[in-house]
Coordinates of C-alpha atoms in Angstrom, one line a residue:
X1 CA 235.1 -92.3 -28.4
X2 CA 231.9 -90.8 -29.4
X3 CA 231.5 -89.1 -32.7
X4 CA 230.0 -86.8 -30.8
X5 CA 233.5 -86.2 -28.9
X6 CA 235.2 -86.7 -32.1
X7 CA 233.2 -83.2 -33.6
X8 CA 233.7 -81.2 -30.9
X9 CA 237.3 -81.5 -30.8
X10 CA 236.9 -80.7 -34.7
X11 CA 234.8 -77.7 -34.0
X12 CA 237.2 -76.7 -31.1
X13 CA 240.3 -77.0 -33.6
X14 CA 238.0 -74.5 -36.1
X15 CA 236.6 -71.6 -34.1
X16 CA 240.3 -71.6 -32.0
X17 CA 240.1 -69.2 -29.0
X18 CA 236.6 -67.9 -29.7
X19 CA 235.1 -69.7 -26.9
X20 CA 231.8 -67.8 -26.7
X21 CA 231.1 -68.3 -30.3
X22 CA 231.8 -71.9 -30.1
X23 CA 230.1 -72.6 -26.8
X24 CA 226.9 -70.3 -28.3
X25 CA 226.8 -72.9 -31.5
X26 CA 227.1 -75.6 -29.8
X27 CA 224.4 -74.4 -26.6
X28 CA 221.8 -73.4 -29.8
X29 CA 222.0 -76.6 -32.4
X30 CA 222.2 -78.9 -29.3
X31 CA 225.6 -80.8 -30.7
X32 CA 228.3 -80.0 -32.6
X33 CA 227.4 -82.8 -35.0
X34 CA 224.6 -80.4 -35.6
X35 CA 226.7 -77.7 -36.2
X36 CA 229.0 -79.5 -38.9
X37 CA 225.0 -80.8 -40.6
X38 CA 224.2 -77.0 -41.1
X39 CA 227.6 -76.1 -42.3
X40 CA 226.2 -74.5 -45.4
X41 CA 223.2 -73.2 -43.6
X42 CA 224.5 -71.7 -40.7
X43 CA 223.0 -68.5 -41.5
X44 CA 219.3 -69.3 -42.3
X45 CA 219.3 -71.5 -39.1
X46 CA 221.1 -69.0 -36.7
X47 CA 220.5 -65.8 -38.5
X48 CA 222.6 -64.0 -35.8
X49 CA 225.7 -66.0 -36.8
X50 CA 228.9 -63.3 -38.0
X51 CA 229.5 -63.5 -41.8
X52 CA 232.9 -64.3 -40.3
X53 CA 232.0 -67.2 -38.4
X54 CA 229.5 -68.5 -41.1
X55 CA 232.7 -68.1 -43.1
X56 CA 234.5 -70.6 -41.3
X57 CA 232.4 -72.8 -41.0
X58 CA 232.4 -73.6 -44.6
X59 CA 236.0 -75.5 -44.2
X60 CA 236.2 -78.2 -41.5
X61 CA 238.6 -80.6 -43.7
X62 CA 241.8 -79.8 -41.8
X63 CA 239.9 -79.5 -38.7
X64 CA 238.9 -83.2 -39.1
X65 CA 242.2 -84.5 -40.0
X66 CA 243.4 -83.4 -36.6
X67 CA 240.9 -84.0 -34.4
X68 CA 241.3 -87.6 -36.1
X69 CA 244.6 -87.5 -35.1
X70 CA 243.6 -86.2 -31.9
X71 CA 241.1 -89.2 -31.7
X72 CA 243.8 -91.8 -32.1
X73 CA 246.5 -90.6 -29.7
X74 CA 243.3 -90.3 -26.9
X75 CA 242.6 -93.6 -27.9
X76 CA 246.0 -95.0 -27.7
X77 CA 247.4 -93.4 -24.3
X78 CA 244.0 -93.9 -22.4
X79 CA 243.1 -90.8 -22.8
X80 CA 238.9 -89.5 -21.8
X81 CA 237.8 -86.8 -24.1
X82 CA 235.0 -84.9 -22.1
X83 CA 232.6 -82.9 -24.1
X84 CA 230.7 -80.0 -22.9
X85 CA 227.5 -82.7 -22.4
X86 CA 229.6 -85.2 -20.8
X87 CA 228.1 -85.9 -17.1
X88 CA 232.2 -86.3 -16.2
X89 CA 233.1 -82.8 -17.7
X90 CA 233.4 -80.8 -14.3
X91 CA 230.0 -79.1 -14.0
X92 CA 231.0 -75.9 -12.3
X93 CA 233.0 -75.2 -15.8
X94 CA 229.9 -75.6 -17.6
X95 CA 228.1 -72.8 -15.5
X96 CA 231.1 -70.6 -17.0
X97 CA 230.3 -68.3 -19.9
X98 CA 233.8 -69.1 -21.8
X99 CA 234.0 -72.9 -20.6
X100 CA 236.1 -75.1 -23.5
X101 CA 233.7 -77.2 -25.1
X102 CA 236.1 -80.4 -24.5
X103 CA 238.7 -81.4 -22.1
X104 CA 241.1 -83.8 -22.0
X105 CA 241.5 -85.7 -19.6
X106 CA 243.9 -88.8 -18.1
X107 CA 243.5 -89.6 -14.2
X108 CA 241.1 -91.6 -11.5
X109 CA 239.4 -88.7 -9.8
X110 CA 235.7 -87.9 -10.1
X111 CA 236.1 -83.5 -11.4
X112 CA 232.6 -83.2 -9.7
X113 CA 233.6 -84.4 -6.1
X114 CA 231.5 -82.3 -3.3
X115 CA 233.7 -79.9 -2.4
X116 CA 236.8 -78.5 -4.7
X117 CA 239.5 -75.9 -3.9
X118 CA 242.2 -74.7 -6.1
X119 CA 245.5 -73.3 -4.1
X120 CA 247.6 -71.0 -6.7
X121 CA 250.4 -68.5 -6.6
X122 CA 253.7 -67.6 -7.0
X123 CA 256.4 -69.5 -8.7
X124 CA 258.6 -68.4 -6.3
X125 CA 257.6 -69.6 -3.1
X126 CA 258.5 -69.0 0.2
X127 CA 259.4 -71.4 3.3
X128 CA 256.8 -69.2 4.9
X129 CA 254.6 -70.2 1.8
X130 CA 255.3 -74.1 2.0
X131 CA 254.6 -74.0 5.9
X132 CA 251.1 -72.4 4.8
X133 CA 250.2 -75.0 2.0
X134 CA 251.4 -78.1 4.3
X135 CA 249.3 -76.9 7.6
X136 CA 246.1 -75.8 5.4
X137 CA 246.1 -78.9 3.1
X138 CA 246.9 -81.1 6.7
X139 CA 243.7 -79.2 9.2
X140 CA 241.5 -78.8 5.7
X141 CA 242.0 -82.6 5.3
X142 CA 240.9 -83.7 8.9
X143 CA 238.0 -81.3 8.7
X144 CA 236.8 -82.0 5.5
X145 CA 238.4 -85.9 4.1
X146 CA 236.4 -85.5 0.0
X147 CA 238.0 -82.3 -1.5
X148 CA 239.8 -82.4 -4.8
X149 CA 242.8 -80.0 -4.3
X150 CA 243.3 -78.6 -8.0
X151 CA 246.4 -76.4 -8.9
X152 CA 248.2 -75.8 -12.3
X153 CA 251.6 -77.8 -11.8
X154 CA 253.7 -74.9 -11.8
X155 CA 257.2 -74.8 -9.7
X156 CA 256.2 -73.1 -6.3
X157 CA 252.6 -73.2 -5.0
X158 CA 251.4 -75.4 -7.3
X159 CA 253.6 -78.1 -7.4
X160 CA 253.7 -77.9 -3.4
X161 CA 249.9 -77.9 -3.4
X162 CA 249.7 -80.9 -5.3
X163 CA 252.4 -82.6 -3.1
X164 CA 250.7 -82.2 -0.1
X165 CA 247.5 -83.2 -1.1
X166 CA 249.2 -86.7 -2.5
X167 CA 250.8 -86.9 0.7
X168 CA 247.4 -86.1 2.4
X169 CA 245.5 -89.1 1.1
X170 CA 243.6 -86.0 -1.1
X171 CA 243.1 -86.5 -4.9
X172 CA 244.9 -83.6 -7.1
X173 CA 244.2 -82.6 -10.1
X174 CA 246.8 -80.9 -12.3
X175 CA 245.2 -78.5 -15.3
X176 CA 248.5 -78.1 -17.5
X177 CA 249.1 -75.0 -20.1
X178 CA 249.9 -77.6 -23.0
X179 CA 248.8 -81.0 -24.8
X180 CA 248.8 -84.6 -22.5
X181 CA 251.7 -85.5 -24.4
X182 CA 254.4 -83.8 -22.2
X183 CA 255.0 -83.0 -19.0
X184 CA 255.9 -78.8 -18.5
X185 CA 258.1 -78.2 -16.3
X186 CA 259.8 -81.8 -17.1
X187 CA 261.3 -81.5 -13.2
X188 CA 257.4 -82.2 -12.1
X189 CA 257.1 -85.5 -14.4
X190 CA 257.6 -88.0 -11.2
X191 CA 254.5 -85.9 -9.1
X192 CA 252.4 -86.1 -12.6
X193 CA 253.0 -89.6 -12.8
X194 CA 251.7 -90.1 -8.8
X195 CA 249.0 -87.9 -9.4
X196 CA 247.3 -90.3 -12.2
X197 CA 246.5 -92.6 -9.4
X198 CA 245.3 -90.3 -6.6
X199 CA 244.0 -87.6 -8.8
X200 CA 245.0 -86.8 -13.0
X201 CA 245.5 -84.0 -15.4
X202 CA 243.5 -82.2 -17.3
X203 CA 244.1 -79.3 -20.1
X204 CA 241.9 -78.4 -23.1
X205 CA 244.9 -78.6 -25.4
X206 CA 245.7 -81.2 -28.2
X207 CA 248.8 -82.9 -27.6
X208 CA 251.8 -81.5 -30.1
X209 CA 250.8 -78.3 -28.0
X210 CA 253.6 -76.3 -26.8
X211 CA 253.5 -74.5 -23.2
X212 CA 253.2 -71.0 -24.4
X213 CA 252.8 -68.4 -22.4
X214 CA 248.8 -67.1 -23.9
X215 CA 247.8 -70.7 -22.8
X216 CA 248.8 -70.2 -19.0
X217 CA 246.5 -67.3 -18.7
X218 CA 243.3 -69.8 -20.6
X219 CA 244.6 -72.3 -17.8
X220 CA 243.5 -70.4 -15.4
X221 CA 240.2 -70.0 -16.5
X222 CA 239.6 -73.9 -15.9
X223 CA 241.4 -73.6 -12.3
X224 CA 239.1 -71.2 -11.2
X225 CA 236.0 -72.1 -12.9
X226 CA 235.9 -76.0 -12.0
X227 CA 236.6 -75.4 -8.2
X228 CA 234.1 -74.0 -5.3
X229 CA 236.9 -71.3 -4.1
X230 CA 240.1 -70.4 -4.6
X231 CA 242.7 -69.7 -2.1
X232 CA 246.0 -67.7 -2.9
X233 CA 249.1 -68.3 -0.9
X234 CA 251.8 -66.0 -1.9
X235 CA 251.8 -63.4 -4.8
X236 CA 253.5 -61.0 -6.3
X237 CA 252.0 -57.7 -7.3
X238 CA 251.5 -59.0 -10.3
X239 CA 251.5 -62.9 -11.5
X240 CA 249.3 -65.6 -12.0
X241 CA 247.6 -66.4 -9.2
X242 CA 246.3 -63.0 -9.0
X243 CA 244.9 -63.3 -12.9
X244 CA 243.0 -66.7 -11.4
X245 CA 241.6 -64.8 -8.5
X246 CA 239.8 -62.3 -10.8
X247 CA 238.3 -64.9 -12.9
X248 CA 237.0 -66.2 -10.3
X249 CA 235.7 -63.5 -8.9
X250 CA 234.1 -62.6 -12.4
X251 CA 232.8 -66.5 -12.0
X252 CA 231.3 -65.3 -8.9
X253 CA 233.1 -67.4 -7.1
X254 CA 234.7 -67.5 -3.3
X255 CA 238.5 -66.4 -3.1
X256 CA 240.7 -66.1 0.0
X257 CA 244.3 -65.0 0.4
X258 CA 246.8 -65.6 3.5
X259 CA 248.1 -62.3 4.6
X260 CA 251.9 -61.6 4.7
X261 CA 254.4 -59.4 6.2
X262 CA 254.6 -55.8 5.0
X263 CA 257.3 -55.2 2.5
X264 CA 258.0 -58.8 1.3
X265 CA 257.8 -59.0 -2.2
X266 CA 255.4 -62.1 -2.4
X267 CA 253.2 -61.3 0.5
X268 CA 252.3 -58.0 -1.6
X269 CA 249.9 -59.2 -4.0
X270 CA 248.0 -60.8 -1.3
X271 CA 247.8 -58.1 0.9
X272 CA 246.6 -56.0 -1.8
X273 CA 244.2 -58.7 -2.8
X274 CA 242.6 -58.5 0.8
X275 CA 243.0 -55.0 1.2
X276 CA 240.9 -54.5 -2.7
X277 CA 238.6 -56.6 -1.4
X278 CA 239.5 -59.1 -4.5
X279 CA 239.7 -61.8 -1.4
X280 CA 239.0 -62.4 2.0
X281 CA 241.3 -62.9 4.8
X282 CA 242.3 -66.5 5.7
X283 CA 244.4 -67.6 8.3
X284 CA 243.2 -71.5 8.6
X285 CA 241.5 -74.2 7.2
X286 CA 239.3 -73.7 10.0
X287 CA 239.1 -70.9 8.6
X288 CA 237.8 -71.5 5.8
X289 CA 235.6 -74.2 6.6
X290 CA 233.7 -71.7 8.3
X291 CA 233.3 -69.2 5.3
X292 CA 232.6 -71.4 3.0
X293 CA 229.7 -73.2 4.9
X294 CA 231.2 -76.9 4.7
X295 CA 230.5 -79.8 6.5
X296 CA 233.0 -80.9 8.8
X297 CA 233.9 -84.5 9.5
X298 CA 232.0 -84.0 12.4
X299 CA 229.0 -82.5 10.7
X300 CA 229.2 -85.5 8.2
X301 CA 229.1 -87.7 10.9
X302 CA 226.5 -86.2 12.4
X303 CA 224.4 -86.4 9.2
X304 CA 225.0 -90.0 9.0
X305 CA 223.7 -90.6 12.6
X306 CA 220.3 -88.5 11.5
X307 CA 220.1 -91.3 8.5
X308 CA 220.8 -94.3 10.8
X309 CA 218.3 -92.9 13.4
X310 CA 215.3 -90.5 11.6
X311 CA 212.9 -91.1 14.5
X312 CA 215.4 -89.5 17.2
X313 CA 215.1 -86.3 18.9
X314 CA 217.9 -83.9 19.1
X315 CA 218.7 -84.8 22.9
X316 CA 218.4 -88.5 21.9
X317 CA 220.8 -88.2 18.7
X318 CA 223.6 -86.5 21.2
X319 CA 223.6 -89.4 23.5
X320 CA 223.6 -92.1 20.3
X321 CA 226.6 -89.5 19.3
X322 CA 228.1 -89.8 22.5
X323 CA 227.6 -93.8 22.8
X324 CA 228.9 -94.3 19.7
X325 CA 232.4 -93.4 20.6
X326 CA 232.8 -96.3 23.0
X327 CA 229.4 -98.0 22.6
X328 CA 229.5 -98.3 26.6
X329 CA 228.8 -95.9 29.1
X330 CA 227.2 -95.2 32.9
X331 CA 224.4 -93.3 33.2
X332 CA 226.3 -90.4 35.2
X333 CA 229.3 -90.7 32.6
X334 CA 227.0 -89.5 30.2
X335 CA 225.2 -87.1 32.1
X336 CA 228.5 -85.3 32.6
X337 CA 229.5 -85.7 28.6
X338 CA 225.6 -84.7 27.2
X339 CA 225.1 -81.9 29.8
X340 CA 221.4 -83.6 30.3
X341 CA 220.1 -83.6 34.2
X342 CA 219.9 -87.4 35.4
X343 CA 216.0 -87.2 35.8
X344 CA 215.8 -85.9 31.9
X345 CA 218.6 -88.6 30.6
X346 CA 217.0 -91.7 32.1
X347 CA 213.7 -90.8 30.5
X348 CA 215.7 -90.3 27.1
X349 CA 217.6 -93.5 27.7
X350 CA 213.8 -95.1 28.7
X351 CA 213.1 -93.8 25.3
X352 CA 216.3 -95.6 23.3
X353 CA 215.3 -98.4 25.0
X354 CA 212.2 -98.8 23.8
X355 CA 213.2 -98.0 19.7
X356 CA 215.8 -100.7 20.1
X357 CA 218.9 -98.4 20.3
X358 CA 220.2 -98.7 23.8
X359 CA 220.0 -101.9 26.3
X360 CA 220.9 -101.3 30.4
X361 CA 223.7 -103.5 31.4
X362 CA 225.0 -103.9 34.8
X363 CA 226.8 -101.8 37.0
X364 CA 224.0 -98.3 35.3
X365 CA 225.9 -98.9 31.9
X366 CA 224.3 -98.4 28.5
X367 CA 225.4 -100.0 25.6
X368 CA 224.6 -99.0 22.2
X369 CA 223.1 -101.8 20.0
X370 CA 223.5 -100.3 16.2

């Protein structure tokens, strides 16, 4: 570990929950070894700094102490410490004005994957819940294969979220309410375990930290602000997953909600949520796709073909698309499939010929050659 990790955490431990003040130290002096070298300067380097805070920063012994302690469990339980500057810290956090200045971190997923989505709400959840989660994590995972599915292991949504997504082939990524040293609830410990090889945990807590209720609500801060949307399942008129969705929305981020029968108690707060405008209407990971712009697996494919052949027209890259699902085909079979006139496709295929993409077998077949 860095010392540069190893002063953050100590910084971290001094300014507590005053993440703007810490973040704004850290973003002006450029490190937080910086910060601990003007200690007893603070105030003629950052003249705006609070007597309070300048204060403060006059005692960093205990502060040290634990983030030494901190330093050696990390060290011992194969623990990353990501700093603020850390190229694996997630960087949609960073673009957040109250992002912790270090994570902790224990898992094999990359927290900057292309595309992320975090599926929250209720603790109580419904059959009619589960079915959602298992049929949007199942299409959203056909359509798009590299998402990181992140939720807060929590009983209901979250803990079926993460589930699916394991059972998926997706990486999950838990962000837990308490230190790496204990699994909250206890009942999730075998799911944890599976998810620190097809995904991890994160949290911004130092272990010997209890899962108090104040640290659910900072949770939820790093749910919303390290994923591209959020999507809320099922929610109460009031409850977590409804605090996530208005961070994210203050994070100018996307949020959707699944719409539920009238007049059941956990289809309320997302009805209100759509009908506040706090979230749009989802039905599907179709869906969702849509909204949010995303490739498809299609799309991807698609993209790849463009790299494989730059020199091909847009007719030309539809019949390499159409040849590369059997490598084979006649001349009218792919007339029929391309929706190209015979005259137009045998001067395309003339064409393909010539690049070194297509050769004419026997019989007015084409075979593909890449």
């Amino acid at each position: 570990m860095s010392d540069e990790a190893f002063y953050t955490m100590a910084l971290t431990r001094l300014t507590g929950f005053n993440y703007q003040a810490a973040l704004l130290l850290y973003q002006q002096l450029g490190s937080a070894r910086a910060v601990y070298d003007h200690r007893h300067d603070i105030g003629d380097v950052l003249p705006d700094c609070s007597p309070r805070l300048a204060a403060l920063l006059q005692h960093w012994d205990d502060a040290l102490r634990r983030a030494e302690t901190e330093r050696q469990f990390a060290d011992q339980h194969d623990i990353q410490v990501l700093t603020y500057a850390d190229e694996r810290y997630p960087q949609r956090l960073r673009e957040c004005a109250d992002a912790p200045l270090v994570l902790y971190y224990k898992g094999s997923a990359d927290l900057n994957q292309r595309y992320v989505v975090d599926i929250v709400g209720t603790r109580h959840c419904t059959a009619y819940g589960r079915d959602l989660i298992r049929r949007f994590v199942s299409d959203l995972r056909r359509l798009c294969p590299h998402v990181l599915i992140v939720s807060g292991l929590a009983y209901g949504v979250d803990i079926s979220a993460h589930r699916n997504a394991l059972e998926q082939g997706y990486e999950t990524v838990g962000v837990v309410a308490h230190g790496l040293d204990r699994i909250y609830p206890y009942a999730h410990r075998d799911t944890a375990a599976r998810m620190l090889s097809q995904g991890g945990l994160l949290t911004e807590f130092m272990s010997q930290t209890n899962a108090d209720k104040p640290n659910f609500v900072r949770r939820n801060r790093i749910v919303a602000g390290m994923s591209d949307a959020t999507v809320l399942v099922e929610s109460a008129v009031k409850g977590g997953g409804l605090i996530t969705c208005e961070i994210a929305r203050n994070y100018n981020r996307d949020v959707f909600a699944f719409p539920g029968n009238v007049g059941q108690t956990y289809s309320e707060g997302c009805n209100r949520a759509i009908a506040d405008s706090l979230a749009a209407l989802v039905t599907s990971a179709a869906d969702f796709v849509s909204a949010m712009g995303w490739q498809t697996h299609d799309q991807q494919s698609q993209a790849v073909e463009r790299q494989l052949f730059p020199d091909l027209s847009a007719d030309e890259q539809r019949v390499v698309g159409l040849l590369q699902q059997t490598h084979d085909l006649q001349l009218n079979q792919l007339s029929v499939k391309s929706n190209i006139p015979i005259g137009q496709l045998t001067a395309l295929l003339l064409s393909l010929e010539m690049k070194g993409v297509v050769r004419p077998m026997a019989g007015g077949t084409y075979h593909l050659l890449a």
